[in-house]
XYZ file of C-alpha atoms in Angstrom:
565
model
C 16.432 -4.375 -16.764
C 18.440 -5.378 -19.781
C 21.213 -7.729 -20.460
C 24.456 -5.719 -20.809
C 25.667 -5.393 -24.313
C 28.127 -8.296 -24.731
C 31.790 -7.859 -23.828
C 34.111 -8.667 -26.710
C 35.243 -12.225 -26.972
C 38.943 -11.169 -26.730
C 38.353 -9.195 -23.552
C 36.368 -11.999 -22.048
C 39.136 -14.461 -22.774
C 41.801 -12.137 -21.492
C 39.968 -11.632 -18.186
C 39.316 -15.298 -17.529
C 42.893 -16.474 -17.177
C 42.785 -18.475 -20.400
C 39.411 -20.022 -20.076
C 37.184 -20.531 -23.070
C 35.576 -17.178 -24.184
C 31.984 -16.385 -23.471
C 29.906 -16.683 -26.775
C 27.213 -14.148 -27.328
C 24.694 -14.539 -30.185
C 22.662 -11.496 -31.349
C 19.269 -11.502 -32.902
C 17.886 -8.483 -34.711
C 14.900 -8.239 -37.168
C 17.253 -6.380 -39.556
C 19.768 -9.187 -39.371
C 20.157 -12.411 -41.464
C 19.777 -15.978 -40.554
C 22.715 -16.679 -42.927
C 25.001 -14.587 -40.736
C 27.092 -15.997 -37.878
C 25.192 -14.020 -35.206
C 28.320 -13.266 -33.155
C 28.123 -9.408 -33.286
C 25.220 -6.848 -33.659
C 26.514 -6.268 -37.202
C 26.180 -9.894 -38.130
C 23.012 -10.686 -36.107
C 20.683 -13.456 -36.739
C 17.227 -12.490 -37.735
C 14.394 -14.816 -36.507
C 13.251 -16.945 -33.647
C 13.270 -19.906 -35.966
C 17.066 -19.562 -36.392
C 17.405 -19.601 -32.590
C 15.073 -22.540 -32.130
C 17.092 -24.628 -34.654
C 20.533 -23.620 -33.517
C 22.800 -25.548 -31.054
C 23.938 -23.023 -28.415
C 27.110 -23.860 -26.438
C 26.610 -24.226 -22.677
C 27.265 -20.918 -20.993
C 26.548 -18.771 -24.003
C 24.034 -15.962 -24.272
C 21.425 -15.377 -26.907
C 20.381 -11.686 -26.928
C 17.471 -10.216 -28.794
C 17.549 -6.499 -29.816
C 15.730 -4.419 -27.275
C 12.565 -2.658 -28.430
C 12.233 -4.908 -31.492
C 9.500 -7.455 -32.057
C 10.031 -11.108 -32.904
C 6.959 -13.041 -33.850
C 6.355 -16.677 -32.786
C 7.541 -18.820 -29.966
C 11.088 -19.283 -28.419
C 11.337 -23.062 -28.379
C 14.140 -24.487 -26.253
C 15.100 -28.173 -26.231
C 17.670 -30.371 -24.384
C 20.868 -30.968 -26.278
C 20.618 -27.606 -28.048
C 19.815 -24.780 -25.733
C 20.674 -25.490 -22.122
C 23.763 -25.168 -20.012
C 25.535 -27.242 -17.391
C 26.619 -26.823 -13.904
C 28.792 -23.659 -13.836
C 27.867 -22.809 -17.434
C 24.395 -21.197 -17.381
C 22.971 -20.361 -20.871
C 21.024 -17.114 -21.053
C 18.333 -15.848 -23.384
C 17.709 -12.127 -22.937
C 17.868 -8.597 -24.512
C 20.543 -6.213 -25.564
C 20.516 -2.493 -26.397
C 17.681 -0.179 -25.323
C 14.531 -1.718 -23.760
C 13.371 -5.255 -23.659
C 12.953 -7.346 -26.795
C 9.403 -8.298 -27.555
C 8.427 -11.913 -28.340
C 4.892 -11.724 -29.722
C 2.701 -14.810 -30.339
C 1.798 -15.365 -34.017
C -1.090 -17.779 -33.272
C -3.167 -18.569 -30.211
C -1.078 -21.628 -29.447
C 2.258 -19.826 -29.212
C 3.944 -19.658 -25.749
C 6.446 -16.850 -25.240
C 9.112 -19.386 -24.184
C 8.428 -23.120 -24.351
C 11.193 -25.386 -22.799
C 11.220 -29.136 -22.377
C 13.692 -30.602 -19.764
C 15.589 -27.249 -19.189
C 18.476 -26.965 -16.864
C 21.026 -24.269 -16.104
C 19.165 -21.788 -18.204
C 18.095 -18.167 -17.572
C 15.258 -16.379 -19.320
C 15.450 -12.705 -18.531
C 14.507 -9.181 -19.606
C 12.078 -10.166 -22.346
C 8.582 -8.816 -23.033
C 6.398 -11.825 -23.832
C 3.014 -11.064 -25.439
C 0.236 -13.557 -26.155
C -2.651 -13.173 -28.528
C -5.002 -12.117 -25.636
C -6.079 -13.559 -22.349
C -9.456 -14.691 -23.692
C -8.255 -16.370 -26.828
C -4.678 -17.608 -26.267
C -4.351 -21.252 -25.623
C -0.875 -21.120 -24.156
C 1.316 -19.776 -21.373
C 3.930 -17.008 -21.362
C 6.738 -19.172 -20.012
C 6.096 -22.906 -20.023
C 8.740 -25.448 -18.839
C 8.430 -29.028 -17.829
C 10.381 -32.011 -16.873
C 9.384 -35.220 -18.755
C 12.301 -37.344 -17.553
C 11.554 -40.595 -15.774
C 13.107 -41.967 -12.678
C 12.622 -39.097 -10.136
C 15.209 -36.766 -11.780
C 15.520 -33.119 -10.597
C 16.580 -30.452 -13.065
C 18.461 -27.558 -11.641
C 19.435 -23.994 -12.477
C 16.284 -22.701 -14.108
C 15.852 -18.896 -13.676
C 13.098 -16.695 -14.936
C 14.074 -13.068 -14.222
C 12.871 -9.523 -14.981
C 10.333 -10.401 -17.711
C 7.039 -8.879 -18.579
C 4.381 -11.475 -19.502
C 0.829 -10.669 -20.745
C -1.873 -11.753 -22.969
C -1.688 -15.551 -22.465
C -4.794 -17.611 -21.799
C -3.425 -20.274 -19.504
C -0.706 -19.382 -17.054
C 1.733 -16.477 -17.059
C 4.828 -18.412 -15.885
C 4.443 -22.220 -15.154
C 6.788 -25.028 -14.495
C 5.637 -28.614 -14.334
C 6.781 -32.010 -13.436
C 5.424 -34.351 -16.196
C 7.147 -37.652 -16.192
C 5.390 -40.645 -17.769
C 6.185 -42.875 -14.836
C 4.712 -40.600 -12.135
C 8.112 -40.710 -10.298
C 8.069 -37.183 -9.178
C 10.725 -35.793 -11.488
C 10.749 -32.050 -11.378
C 12.858 -29.023 -10.497
C 15.237 -28.141 -7.766
C 16.262 -24.550 -7.016
C 14.039 -22.742 -9.649
C 14.266 -18.927 -9.361
C 11.362 -16.714 -10.515
C 12.024 -13.131 -9.578
C 11.262 -9.537 -10.730
C 8.788 -10.401 -13.238
C 5.601 -8.540 -14.125
C 2.794 -10.857 -15.099
C -0.612 -9.411 -15.993
C -3.751 -10.020 -18.079
C -3.323 -13.833 -18.316
C -5.463 -16.877 -17.448
C -8.743 -15.773 -19.097
C -8.910 -18.898 -21.315
C -7.869 -21.339 -18.626
C -8.477 -25.086 -18.807
C -8.860 -27.504 -15.881
C -6.306 -26.697 -13.162
C -4.569 -24.204 -15.319
C -4.896 -20.473 -14.821
C -2.214 -18.980 -12.515
C -0.070 -15.927 -12.869
C 2.916 -17.979 -11.528
C 2.805 -21.597 -10.641
C 5.126 -24.606 -10.078
C 3.378 -28.050 -9.723
C 3.134 -31.563 -11.051
C 0.915 -32.762 -13.847
C 1.265 -36.493 -12.866
C 2.370 -37.059 -9.295
C 0.410 -36.138 -6.240
C 0.472 -36.802 -2.449
C 3.597 -36.054 -0.543
C 2.877 -38.573 2.103
C 3.663 -41.323 -0.529
C 5.850 -39.738 -3.263
C 8.795 -37.477 -3.545
C 8.025 -33.718 -4.119
C 8.176 -32.491 -7.556
C 9.391 -28.917 -6.728
C 12.272 -28.307 -4.278
C 13.854 -25.121 -3.062
C 12.031 -22.834 -5.412
C 12.432 -19.005 -4.854
C 9.622 -16.776 -6.038
C 10.291 -13.149 -5.100
C 9.642 -9.564 -6.103
C 7.096 -10.307 -8.775
C 4.032 -8.301 -9.597
C 0.968 -10.294 -10.656
C -2.260 -8.519 -11.604
C -5.449 -8.720 -13.848
C -5.176 -12.545 -14.119
C -8.927 -12.981 -14.303
C -9.440 -16.752 -14.813
C -12.283 -18.557 -16.381
C -15.698 -19.624 -14.990
C -15.488 -22.627 -12.753
C -18.833 -23.745 -14.182
C -17.015 -24.042 -17.577
C -13.652 -25.623 -16.639
C -14.598 -27.320 -13.288
C -11.633 -26.021 -11.274
C -9.981 -22.937 -9.793
C -8.337 -20.271 -12.004
C -7.276 -16.698 -11.878
C -4.769 -17.344 -8.987
C -1.841 -15.138 -8.482
C 0.970 -17.459 -7.182
C 0.411 -21.179 -6.518
C 2.735 -24.014 -5.374
C 1.841 -27.709 -5.344
C 3.813 -30.874 -4.707
C 6.552 -28.580 -3.287
C 8.985 -28.676 -0.455
C 11.256 -26.139 1.222
C 10.316 -23.230 -0.987
C 10.275 -19.445 -0.291
C 7.678 -16.971 -1.655
C 8.457 -13.355 -0.672
C 8.144 -9.633 -1.532
C 5.520 -10.196 -4.279
C 2.708 -7.732 -4.949
C -0.372 -9.675 -6.177
C -3.545 -7.663 -6.876
C -6.743 -7.374 -8.700
C -6.815 -11.034 -9.798
C -9.886 -13.200 -10.301
C -13.353 -12.048 -11.116
C -14.184 -14.436 -13.904
C -12.447 -17.379 -12.268
C -13.750 -19.367 -9.332
C -12.238 -20.612 -6.081
C -9.042 -18.750 -6.502
C -6.569 -17.173 -4.089
C -3.859 -14.524 -4.446
C -1.068 -16.583 -2.952
C -1.400 -20.168 -1.746
C 0.014 -23.712 -1.645
C -1.438 -27.181 -1.327
C 0.144 -30.674 -1.088
C 3.327 -29.058 0.089
C 5.517 -28.910 3.191
C 7.865 -26.381 4.719
C 6.870 -23.582 2.442
C 7.533 -20.055 3.779
C 5.355 -17.218 2.490
C 6.436 -13.717 3.862
C 6.717 -9.979 3.086
C 3.946 -10.073 0.381
C 0.942 -7.801 -0.309
C -2.234 -9.461 -1.611
C -5.128 -7.272 -2.575
C -8.349 -6.830 -4.454
C -8.861 -10.513 -5.234
C -12.362 -11.115 -6.557
C -14.071 -14.302 -7.384
C -16.920 -15.733 -9.554
C -20.274 -15.427 -7.688
C -21.210 -18.694 -6.010
C -17.758 -20.075 -5.619
C -15.416 -20.281 -2.673
C -12.178 -18.593 -1.663
C -11.273 -15.317 -3.283
C -8.904 -14.397 -0.562
C -5.426 -13.149 -0.007
C -3.449 -16.137 1.388
C -4.383 -19.839 1.953
C -2.619 -22.753 3.576
C -4.613 -25.462 1.732
C -5.057 -29.193 1.715
C -2.088 -31.430 2.309
C 0.139 -28.675 3.791
C 2.406 -29.483 6.627
C 4.820 -27.248 8.617
C 4.190 -24.194 6.297
C 4.667 -20.655 7.627
C 2.786 -17.631 6.391
C 4.190 -14.599 8.205
C 4.769 -10.845 7.834
C 2.182 -10.465 4.959
C -0.300 -7.691 4.252
C -3.710 -8.673 2.854
C -6.479 -6.183 2.139
C -9.754 -5.620 0.259
C -10.136 -9.204 -0.945
C -13.561 -10.608 -1.553
C -12.585 -13.737 0.471
C -10.704 -14.190 3.647
C -7.465 -12.525 4.207
C -5.984 -15.767 5.520
C -7.320 -19.319 5.174
C -6.477 -22.764 6.676
C -8.326 -25.436 4.847
C -8.318 -29.137 4.120
C -10.409 -30.368 1.306
C -12.333 -33.530 0.926
C -10.103 -36.451 -0.321
C -6.717 -35.053 0.729
C -6.013 -38.196 2.698
C -7.127 -40.522 -0.104
C -4.931 -38.523 -2.487
C -1.960 -39.515 -0.337
C -1.347 -35.930 0.916
C 0.196 -34.956 4.121
C -2.153 -34.012 7.045
C -2.935 -30.340 7.530
C -0.495 -30.168 10.459
C 2.012 -27.794 12.132
C 1.249 -24.827 10.047
C 1.648 -21.248 11.256
C -0.047 -18.030 10.212
C 1.595 -15.295 12.337
C 2.484 -11.545 12.393
C 0.279 -10.715 9.408
C -2.322 -7.942 8.765
C -5.765 -8.465 7.206
C -7.531 -5.308 6.392
C -11.155 -5.153 5.082
C -10.977 -8.640 3.712
C -14.090 -10.745 3.252
C -15.811 -8.142 1.094
C -18.297 -10.809 0.065
C -18.817 -11.075 3.737
C -21.526 -11.951 6.237
C -22.309 -15.245 7.861
C -24.162 -16.700 4.949
C -21.319 -16.115 2.442
C -18.748 -18.242 4.254
C -15.954 -15.794 3.725
C -14.638 -13.989 6.825
C -11.434 -12.232 7.633
C -9.888 -15.538 8.824
C -11.288 -18.821 7.419
C -10.702 -22.197 8.999
C -12.291 -25.140 7.147
C -12.076 -28.895 6.767
C -14.011 -31.228 4.528
C -11.821 -34.345 5.072
C -13.522 -36.341 7.786
C -11.017 -39.155 7.747
C -8.248 -37.626 9.807
C -7.421 -34.802 12.270
C -5.626 -31.531 11.405
C -3.401 -30.843 14.437
C -0.803 -28.467 15.605
C -1.867 -25.434 13.640
C -1.306 -21.991 15.068
C -2.729 -18.617 14.024
C -1.121 -16.105 16.326
C -0.157 -12.429 16.669
C -1.960 -11.129 13.631
C -4.294 -8.090 13.321
C -7.570 -8.675 11.695
C -9.214 -5.290 10.994
C -12.531 -4.606 9.200
C -14.762 -1.610 8.879
C -17.251 -3.388 6.728
C -20.822 -3.866 7.761
C -21.484 -7.470 8.682
C -17.841 -8.442 8.803
C -17.002 -11.792 10.397
C -13.535 -12.072 12.019
C -13.368 -15.919 12.104
C -15.399 -18.394 10.096
C -15.305 -22.124 10.857
C -16.760 -24.005 7.958
C -16.712 -27.428 6.195
C -18.551 -30.671 7.171
C -15.623 -31.708 9.405
C -14.112 -28.577 10.767
C -14.392 -30.227 14.195
C -11.410 -32.412 13.012
C -9.184 -29.370 13.420
C -7.749 -30.201 16.833
C -4.944 -29.136 19.180
C -4.693 -25.903 17.166
C -4.734 -22.319 18.392
C -6.055 -18.856 17.533
C -3.857 -16.843 19.925
C -2.604 -13.407 20.617
C -4.485 -11.867 17.699
C -6.229 -8.501 17.407
C -9.776 -8.704 16.137
C -10.834 -5.119 15.441
C -14.204 -4.663 13.779
C -15.950 -1.332 13.483
C -18.784 -2.056 11.108
C -22.426 -2.527 12.013
C -23.639 -6.247 12.685
C -20.084 -7.468 12.950
C -19.392 -10.890 14.402
C -16.295 -12.213 16.123
C -16.876 -15.892 15.267
C -19.368 -17.711 13.115
C -19.300 -21.556 12.909
C -21.133 -23.522 10.195
C -22.296 -27.172 10.637
C -20.676 -28.565 13.776
C -19.175 -27.321 17.023
C -15.391 -26.809 16.974
C -13.377 -29.461 18.823
C -12.690 -28.788 22.520
C -8.991 -28.576 21.723
C -9.499 -25.829 19.057
C -8.677 -23.045 21.410
C -8.893 -19.217 21.320
C -6.372 -17.878 23.733
C -5.139 -14.362 24.592
C -6.878 -12.455 21.782
C -7.977 -8.879 21.896
C -11.653 -8.370 20.675
C -13.088 -4.969 19.752
C -16.500 -4.515 18.084
C -19.702 -2.511 18.389
C -21.377 -5.685 19.885
C -20.309 -9.129 20.923
C -21.434 -11.968 18.688
C -19.803 -15.450 18.887
C -21.605 -18.386 17.164
C -19.828 -21.362 18.542
C -21.597 -24.457 17.315
C -25.488 -24.005 17.106
C -25.645 -21.249 19.729
C -24.791 -17.499 19.466
C -23.320 -15.954 22.536
C -23.496 -12.178 23.137
C -21.144 -12.018 26.033
C -17.756 -13.520 26.628
C -18.956 -14.659 30.080
C -21.712 -16.871 28.512
C -19.409 -18.311 25.882
C -16.688 -19.144 28.331
C -19.298 -20.664 30.749
C -20.451 -22.957 28.025
C -16.970 -23.808 26.870
C -14.661 -23.231 29.892
C -11.357 -24.008 27.974
C -11.873 -20.966 25.669
C -9.800 -17.848 26.488
C -8.711 -19.583 29.683
C -5.328 -20.563 31.112
C -4.888 -21.888 34.556
C -8.402 -21.011 35.361
C -7.897 -17.294 34.512
C -9.360 -15.277 31.609
C -6.844 -14.522 28.906
C -8.887 -12.330 26.516
C -8.984 -8.537 26.257
C -12.476 -6.994 25.274
C -11.148 -3.459 24.529
C -10.040 -1.235 21.772
C -6.476 -2.274 20.873
C -5.441 1.450 20.649
C -3.559 1.444 17.358
C -0.984 4.138 16.692
C -2.392 5.375 13.404
C -5.508 5.717 11.288
C -6.874 2.534 9.506
C -7.591 1.364 6.950
C -4.235 1.984 5.244
C -5.177 0.620 1.799
C -2.812 -0.017 -1.042
C 0.949 0.376 -0.386
C 2.204 -1.106 -3.688
C 4.173 -4.059 -2.197
C 5.095 -4.973 1.314
C 6.789 -2.105 3.242
C 6.616 -2.064 7.071
C 7.325 1.638 7.038
C 3.874 2.139 5.524
C 2.022 -0.162 7.959
C 2.973 1.630 11.161
C -0.715 2.524 11.842
C -1.075 -1.208 12.952
C 1.403 -0.720 15.832
C -0.167 -0.455 19.229
C 0.358 2.380 21.606
C 2.331 2.066 24.744
C -0.870 2.208 26.913
C -2.680 -0.470 24.851
C -4.085 -3.446 26.607
C -2.147 -5.460 23.972
C 1.249 -4.527 25.440
C 2.460 -7.437 27.475
C -1.083 -8.934 27.198
C -0.254 -11.913 25.121
C 0.476 -15.529 26.102
C 3.703 -17.482 25.905
C 2.538 -20.102 23.374
C 5.801 -21.954 23.451
C 5.620 -22.472 27.149
C 1.903 -23.358 27.038
C 1.648 -25.482 23.843
C 5.083 -25.860 22.464
C 4.525 -23.481 19.597
C 7.671 -21.749 18.258
C 6.585 -18.101 18.098
C 9.479 -16.910 15.902
C 12.138 -14.331 16.709
C 10.678 -11.101 15.267
C 7.429 -9.207 14.818
C 6.156 -7.772 11.501
C 8.214 -4.594 11.867
C 11.446 -6.460 12.650
C 11.467 -6.020 16.437
C 12.869 -8.927 18.481
C 10.272 -10.861 20.507
C 9.559 -10.920 23.231
C 10.488 -7.697 24.936
C 9.220 -8.389 28.377
C 6.020 -10.439 28.064
C 4.553 -11.186 24.710
C 2.237 -8.660 23.159
C -1.055 -9.198 21.295
C -1.043 -8.388 17.628
C 1.767 -8.063 14.996
C 3.771 -5.428 16.896
C 6.046 -5.990 19.933
C 6.408 -2.840 21.864
C 9.722 -2.066 23.557
């Protein structure tokens, strides 16, 4: 997408009822920095001219499409930003996107301090290479003290590649640790690829919004409010060895210290490999984050490190919803619910009230098997100081044809602190040899960590619950009578779910329910009307629709991500 060639000043003035005209500055390598920049014929020439100029609020600075500008676009307060109702734009004009190409490893594509009411759009930002660059494609931060939120920042329609740290990153960085940050940031329709290969500690994401100085939403204000991250493609962000930098890198999209944000319609694939402990799309130290309508695929991870999965509700997350997503072919779990050691001491919220629902996981856990600690669904806790309660994983489909697949892994030294939480109305459909439904490490899950109303299909039954492996549902339920039991009656189905189509589906190039119809269940399936009313039983709000947009329930609740009429 390109910025439209500017409307003439006279026409803009005439159409605005006498309001001040919109000012458009043009930049062309064939121009002159001595010119006024107000037309293509009198265009400025260099990034340096733009960096030093004072741009009126509401103006546009447009770089000639298809042309290359070497260096870094540096934007500063008092010179380059807009105000409420007067958004300043930096973009392209003519044919194609303008290219901003780093001249040295330390060049960002766009570097902005304390930005507000500014849009960066339709630019092609190129670093010096993912393995050598020491910068990010778009870097913006809030350094103001006093808990101030900056508004109106939009990053739209750019291509970002070849940066060693992050692709697009926004940070709160106030010296007083007040939580100053950003409210209403929009990051949409960007393509971010081949970044993060020279990551440093806690840097190395395709797209991220976090704080550099303030942590723990139980004690401090969020840094990121109401962010919207949508319709982006993130791939080949490989990360750097965890043994070298001591932290995760190679993530696709990551939110931290965030509240009331929405992540949707993103396609995140083929990330990781060199980096360790990374995930395609995840959040931590955040509350009320919704992640929906995304595809996460082919995430890989450095050998010997954790994670490598599609989606993760991580430590310090409260009341987050991950719904209507498609995860497939990831080395780690398709979906993860995890609280790390120290989250309480960091002042973070308890892992509480989160929902993972109406999603599909297909052939995830490629680094699978009981000893790897991956699994299609991973539930873990290493914080022994408090309970993680009220979490619900329901109405998903977990399918795997991989040999040795594990549907559900319980791991972490304190996973028995996950209490009053539910794995309910899910389809666990395993077709590979030596598959296992459940495998628990370390300790026996708490008595209130309940499996209720699920459909299980596998060549053989294997449930390791605590130290003992059970090969029949009868033996497992005899040892733990609350499992798959409501009012004294069995709630599980041990049968083929009778899906409509052939699985696996594989890559669909971004979430599209029309391409996931194979995961609907047939009318004669045991899943139809076979689920439990989790709201009536446990007070869990089950939502209003299934993955395919059908209203729920229609009759009784179904098992899986599809509600049959």
